[in-house]
Tab-separated table of C-alpha atoms in Angstrom:
chain	number	residue	atom	x	y	z
W	286	UNK	CA	98.141	94.542	-67.096
W	287	UNK	CA	96.969	91.120	-65.929
W	288	UNK	CA	96.815	88.471	-68.621
W	289	UNK	CA	93.605	86.433	-68.371
W	290	UNK	CA	94.067	82.732	-67.729
W	291	UNK	CA	92.599	80.191	-70.151
W	292	UNK	CA	89.905	79.437	-67.538
W	293	UNK	CA	88.971	83.146	-67.399
W	294	UNK	CA	88.654	83.291	-71.170
W	295	UNK	CA	86.644	80.055	-71.265
W	296	UNK	CA	84.274	81.414	-68.606
W	297	UNK	CA	83.809	84.661	-70.567
W	298	UNK	CA	83.209	82.673	-73.751
W	299	UNK	CA	80.558	80.527	-72.052
W	300	UNK	CA	78.863	83.637	-70.696
W	301	UNK	CA	78.842	85.179	-74.181
W	302	UNK	CA	77.404	82.003	-75.744
W	303	UNK	CA	74.647	81.889	-73.125
W	304	UNK	CA	73.925	85.602	-73.689
W	305	UNK	CA	73.604	85.052	-77.447
W	306	UNK	CA	71.226	82.141	-76.839
W	307	UNK	CA	69.228	84.168	-74.317
W	308	UNK	CA	69.037	87.205	-76.608
W	309	UNK	CA	67.970	84.969	-79.495
W	310	UNK	CA	65.204	83.450	-77.388
W	311	UNK	CA	64.065	86.870	-76.184
W	312	UNK	CA	63.849	88.114	-79.776
W	313	UNK	CA	61.821	85.028	-80.664
W	314	UNK	CA	59.286	85.409	-77.853
W	315	UNK	CA	56.608	87.026	-80.041
W	316	UNK	CA	57.157	84.491	-82.820
W	317	UNK	CA	56.994	81.568	-80.393
W	318	UNK	CA	53.816	82.932	-78.819
W	319	UNK	CA	52.266	83.336	-82.274
W	320	UNK	CA	53.160	79.750	-83.166
W	321	UNK	CA	51.932	78.415	-79.818
W	322	UNK	CA	55.388	77.148	-78.884
W	323	UNK	CA	57.598	77.240	-75.835
W	324	UNK	CA	61.390	77.242	-76.131
W	325	UNK	CA	61.599	73.466	-75.436
W	326	UNK	CA	58.913	72.758	-78.058
W	327	UNK	CA	60.762	74.968	-80.544
W	328	UNK	CA	63.967	73.048	-79.787
W	329	UNK	CA	62.165	69.766	-80.502
W	330	UNK	CA	60.817	71.095	-83.809
W	331	UNK	CA	64.291	72.337	-84.734
W	332	UNK	CA	65.678	68.823	-84.090
W	333	UNK	CA	63.114	67.231	-86.429
W	334	UNK	CA	64.865	67.981	-89.697
W	335	UNK	CA	62.697	66.731	-92.582
W	336	UNK	CA	65.837	66.310	-94.705
W	337	UNK	CA	67.043	63.581	-92.314
W	338	UNK	CA	65.512	60.228	-91.376
W	339	UNK	CA	62.821	60.532	-88.701
W	340	UNK	CA	64.484	59.958	-85.317
W	341	UNK	CA	63.364	57.412	-82.751
W	342	UNK	CA	62.234	58.777	-79.407
W	343	UNK	CA	65.600	57.711	-77.960
W	344	UNK	CA	67.535	59.520	-80.701
W	345	UNK	CA	65.363	62.624	-80.299
W	346	UNK	CA	66.066	62.650	-76.551
W	347	UNK	CA	69.787	62.536	-77.382
W	348	UNK	CA	69.456	65.409	-79.854
W	349	UNK	CA	67.646	67.458	-77.207
W	350	UNK	CA	70.090	66.462	-74.458
W	351	UNK	CA	67.239	65.341	-72.226
W	352	UNK	CA	65.902	62.112	-70.796
W	353	UNK	CA	63.450	60.048	-72.873
W	354	UNK	CA	60.479	60.931	-70.638
W	355	UNK	CA	61.032	64.642	-71.347
W	356	UNK	CA	61.221	63.958	-75.084
W	357	UNK	CA	57.986	61.966	-74.834
W	358	UNK	CA	56.313	64.881	-73.036
W	359	UNK	CA	57.415	67.310	-75.766
W	360	UNK	CA	56.329	65.025	-78.609
W	361	UNK	CA	52.932	64.522	-76.965
W	362	UNK	CA	52.460	68.294	-76.823
W	363	UNK	CA	53.540	68.666	-80.448
W	364	UNK	CA	51.134	65.880	-81.444
W	365	UNK	CA	48.261	67.683	-79.703
W	366	UNK	CA	49.027	70.705	-81.868
W	367	UNK	CA	49.046	68.523	-84.975
W	368	UNK	CA	52.742	69.164	-85.633
W	369	UNK	CA	54.163	65.653	-85.217
W	370	UNK	CA	53.103	62.034	-85.214
W	371	UNK	CA	54.684	58.867	-83.905
W	372	UNK	CA	55.062	56.235	-86.584
W	373	UNK	CA	56.227	52.619	-86.211
W	374	UNK	CA	59.873	52.287	-87.215
W	375	UNK	CA	60.037	50.179	-90.368
W	376	UNK	CA	63.374	48.670	-89.273
W	377	UNK	CA	62.172	47.856	-85.732
W	378	UNK	CA	58.398	47.618	-85.317
W	379	UNK	CA	58.801	47.777	-81.511
W	380	UNK	CA	60.176	51.300	-81.834
W	381	UNK	CA	58.489	54.538	-82.932
W	382	UNK	CA	59.929	57.391	-84.929
W	383	UNK	CA	58.804	61.001	-84.711
W	384	UNK	CA	57.754	62.611	-87.969
W	385	UNK	CA	56.622	66.113	-88.776
W	386	UNK	CA	53.147	66.486	-90.188
W	387	UNK	CA	52.616	68.844	-93.119
W	388	UNK	CA	51.519	71.487	-90.613
W	389	UNK	CA	54.595	70.731	-88.483
W	390	UNK	CA	56.894	71.222	-91.473
W	391	UNK	CA	55.282	74.606	-92.193
W	392	UNK	CA	55.547	75.738	-88.572
W	393	UNK	CA	59.146	74.506	-88.413
W	394	UNK	CA	59.939	76.534	-91.541
W	395	UNK	CA	58.448	79.690	-89.994
W	396	UNK	CA	60.342	79.043	-86.783
W	397	UNK	CA	63.698	78.585	-88.507
W	398	UNK	CA	63.179	81.654	-90.673
W	399	UNK	CA	62.456	83.723	-87.555
W	400	UNK	CA	65.377	82.222	-85.645
W	401	UNK	CA	67.846	82.949	-88.433
W	402	UNK	CA	66.596	86.505	-88.852
W	403	UNK	CA	66.255	87.411	-85.189
W	404	UNK	CA	69.465	86.122	-83.634
W	405	UNK	CA	72.219	88.590	-82.757
W	406	UNK	CA	74.493	86.379	-84.882
W	407	UNK	CA	72.665	87.666	-87.985
W	408	UNK	CA	74.345	91.050	-87.422
W	409	UNK	CA	77.768	89.497	-88.030
W	410	UNK	CA	79.253	89.511	-91.506
W	411	UNK	CA	79.219	86.244	-93.435
W	412	UNK	CA	82.979	86.052	-92.861
W	413	UNK	CA	82.586	86.452	-89.088
W	414	UNK	CA	79.725	83.941	-88.994
W	415	UNK	CA	81.894	81.434	-90.874
W	416	UNK	CA	84.753	81.975	-88.414
W	417	UNK	CA	82.485	81.518	-85.373
W	418	UNK	CA	80.945	78.403	-86.923
W	419	UNK	CA	84.379	76.933	-87.684
W	420	UNK	CA	85.587	77.560	-84.131
W	421	UNK	CA	82.465	76.142	-82.489
W	422	UNK	CA	82.623	73.014	-84.660
W	423	UNK	CA	86.311	72.676	-83.816
W	424	UNK	CA	85.492	72.838	-80.101
W	425	UNK	CA	82.803	70.177	-80.547
W	426	UNK	CA	85.153	67.960	-82.559
W	427	UNK	CA	87.745	68.229	-79.786
W	428	UNK	CA	85.106	67.178	-77.262
W	429	UNK	CA	86.079	69.906	-74.836
W	430	UNK	CA	89.759	68.904	-74.877
W	431	UNK	CA	92.297	71.706	-75.380
């Protein structure tokens, strides 16, 4: 029997992570269509956590792992749907923060509820979910270093 190399295992892990994300998005298709959202718009709503301070456009772009012009495009689309608004940053009046509107907070709540219920990860036991979460956070904390 051939023992897989660490690179083989890493590649299989990345494939599995992408498959879970893809399956989650496929399960969400009907929900997203009903909410008038695309996957990138849903990602932007997810990043706008009302429990945290409203992010600047630059911070939002970082959260979405995209360039600022893409974040601006997404926020403009969310604004047209009445889900977000740009507000002057109280600490730096030259900057704008992105805030959810009341409607945006409701839509975000529906989206998160659907995402949590429709992901393949929901089929795992709480113990398995905790283990996966711990390992993924560990990988992020290591910054990709073994």
